[in-house]
Amino acid sequence: MKWFFRSISVVFHPISMPLFGVLLFYRICPIFYSTEIKNATYISIAILTIIVPLLIAIILKKFRFLADYEISNARERILPLFINLLITATILLKLLPKIDAAELYYFFLGILGSTLACLIMAIFKVKASIHMTGISGLMMFIIGLGIHYAIDITLLLALLIIAAGFVASSRLYLKAHSNTELIIGIITGILPQLLTFQYWL
């Protein structure tokens, strides 16, 4: 069972959630976007939110800023979260204005808010489940898209809820987080996305 829950943690890792959000946005959105724009967005987001953070994590581990890739220590989260904050800000300022999709802009603004909240908590030695923050934020964004475009997202939402349940179970099974840390993570993911709804719904 351990390999299964580790696989869940890897597949639904927080760094994958922005790309999942972009993929689902283009799948759900009824507005036409050219294949060129979609592919450019996928590649750019994948590089900035997955490849760059992975390379940075390897460098930080090599120079012993991180004890392990799980970043189990709250203090060790500060630098990676700060770097991720800069990456998300770069996406907001440089990439998304060229795409002209308000939904994605506010999705990433919500991600910025969640990252900032996690960073502040890490400074004060509070450890939230960033896995739950990521998937909860994604789920709230999809709910917003369903309301915004008045489309039935019941099946997709059900799948995301099941995925969130597996993620929570995996974090508990692997003893990576407590119940309280999972709840804090869920709130940290949902609230920033919810606060952006007033600007684009």
CSV table of N, CA and C in Angstrom, one decimal, residues 5-6 8-10 12-14 69-72 77 127 129-132 164-178 181-182:
chain,number,residue,atom,x,y,z
A,5,PHE,N,0.2,4.9,-2.1
A,5,PHE,CA,0.0,6.3,-1.5
A,5,PHE,C,1.1,7.2,-1.9
A,6,ARG,N,2.3,6.7,-2.1
A,6,ARG,CA,3.4,7.5,-2.6
A,6,ARG,C,3.2,8.0,-4.0
A,8,ILE,N,0.2,8.4,-5.3
A,8,ILE,CA,-0.8,9.5,-5.2
A,8,ILE,C,-0.2,10.8,-4.9
A,9,SER,N,0.7,10.8,-3.9
A,9,SER,CA,1.4,12.0,-3.5
A,9,SER,C,2.2,12.7,-4.6
A,10,VAL,N,2.8,11.8,-5.5
A,10,VAL,CA,3.6,12.3,-6.6
A,10,VAL,C,2.7,12.8,-7.7
A,12,PHE,N,-0.4,13.9,-7.6
A,12,PHE,CA,-1.1,15.1,-7.2
A,12,PHE,C,-0.3,16.0,-6.4
A,13,HIS,N,1.0,16.1,-6.7
A,13,HIS,CA,1.9,17.0,-6.1
A,13,HIS,C,1.5,18.4,-6.3
A,14,PRO,N,1.7,19.3,-5.3
A,14,PRO,CA,1.3,20.7,-5.5
A,14,PRO,C,1.8,21.4,-6.7
A,69,TYR,N,13.6,15.8,0.1
A,69,TYR,CA,12.6,16.4,-0.9
A,69,TYR,C,11.2,16.5,-0.3
A,70,GLU,N,10.9,15.9,0.8
A,70,GLU,CA,9.6,16.0,1.4
A,70,GLU,C,9.4,17.3,2.1
A,71,ILE,N,10.5,18.0,2.4
A,71,ILE,CA,10.5,19.3,3.1
A,71,ILE,C,9.6,19.2,4.3
A,72,SER,N,9.9,18.2,5.2
A,72,SER,CA,9.1,17.9,6.3
A,72,SER,C,9.2,18.9,7.4
A,77,ARG,N,10.8,25.0,4.6
A,77,ARG,CA,9.8,25.4,3.6
A,77,ARG,C,9.9,26.9,3.1
A,127,LYS,N,2.9,24.2,10.1
A,127,LYS,CA,3.0,23.4,8.9
A,127,LYS,C,1.6,23.0,8.4
A,129,SER,N,-0.6,21.3,5.1
A,129,SER,CA,-0.5,20.4,4.0
A,129,SER,C,-0.6,21.1,2.7
A,130,ILE,N,0.6,21.3,2.0
A,130,ILE,CA,0.6,22.0,0.7
A,130,ILE,C,-0.1,21.1,-0.4
A,131,HIS,N,0.0,19.8,-0.2
A,131,HIS,CA,-0.7,18.9,-1.1
A,131,HIS,C,-2.2,19.2,-1.1
A,132,MET,N,-2.8,19.3,0.1
A,132,MET,CA,-4.2,19.6,0.2
A,132,MET,C,-4.5,21.1,-0.2
A,164,ALA,N,-9.0,14.2,-3.9
A,164,ALA,CA,-8.7,14.9,-2.7
A,164,ALA,C,-8.7,14.0,-1.5
A,165,GLY,N,-9.7,13.1,-1.5
A,165,GLY,CA,-9.7,12.1,-0.4
A,165,GLY,C,-8.5,11.2,-0.4
A,166,PHE,N,-8.1,10.7,-1.6
A,166,PHE,CA,-6.9,9.9,-1.8
A,166,PHE,C,-5.7,10.6,-1.3
A,167,VAL,N,-5.6,11.9,-1.7
A,167,VAL,CA,-4.4,12.7,-1.3
A,167,VAL,C,-4.4,12.9,0.2
A,168,ALA,N,-5.5,13.2,0.8
A,168,ALA,CA,-5.5,13.3,2.3
A,168,ALA,C,-5.1,12.0,3.0
A,169,SER,N,-5.7,10.9,2.4
A,169,SER,CA,-5.4,9.5,3.0
A,169,SER,C,-3.9,9.2,2.9
A,170,SER,N,-3.3,9.6,1.7
A,170,SER,CA,-1.9,9.3,1.5
A,170,SER,C,-1.0,10.1,2.4
A,171,ARG,N,-1.4,11.4,2.7
A,171,ARG,CA,-0.6,12.2,3.6
A,171,ARG,C,-0.6,11.6,5.0
A,172,LEU,N,-1.8,11.1,5.4
A,172,LEU,CA,-2.0,10.5,6.8
A,172,LEU,C,-1.2,9.2,6.8
A,173,TYR,N,-1.4,8.4,5.8
A,173,TYR,CA,-0.8,7.0,5.8
A,173,TYR,C,0.7,7.1,5.8
A,174,LEU,N,1.3,8.1,5.1
A,174,LEU,CA,2.7,8.3,5.1
A,174,LEU,C,3.3,9.1,6.3
A,175,LYS,N,2.3,9.5,7.2
A,175,LYS,CA,2.7,10.2,8.4
A,175,LYS,C,3.4,11.5,8.1
A,176,ALA,N,2.9,12.1,7.0
A,176,ALA,CA,3.5,13.4,6.5
A,176,ALA,C,2.8,14.6,7.2
A,177,HIS,N,1.5,14.4,7.6
A,177,HIS,CA,0.7,15.4,8.2
A,177,HIS,C,-0.2,14.9,9.2
A,178,SER,N,-0.7,15.8,10.1
A,178,SER,CA,-1.8,15.5,11.0
A,178,SER,C,-3.1,15.9,10.4
A,181,GLU,N,-3.2,19.7,10.2
A,181,GLU,CA,-2.5,20.2,9.1
A,181,GLU,C,-3.2,20.1,7.8
A,182,LEU,N,-3.9,19.0,7.6
A,182,LEU,CA,-4.7,18.8,6.4
A,182,LEU,C,-5.8,19.8,6.3
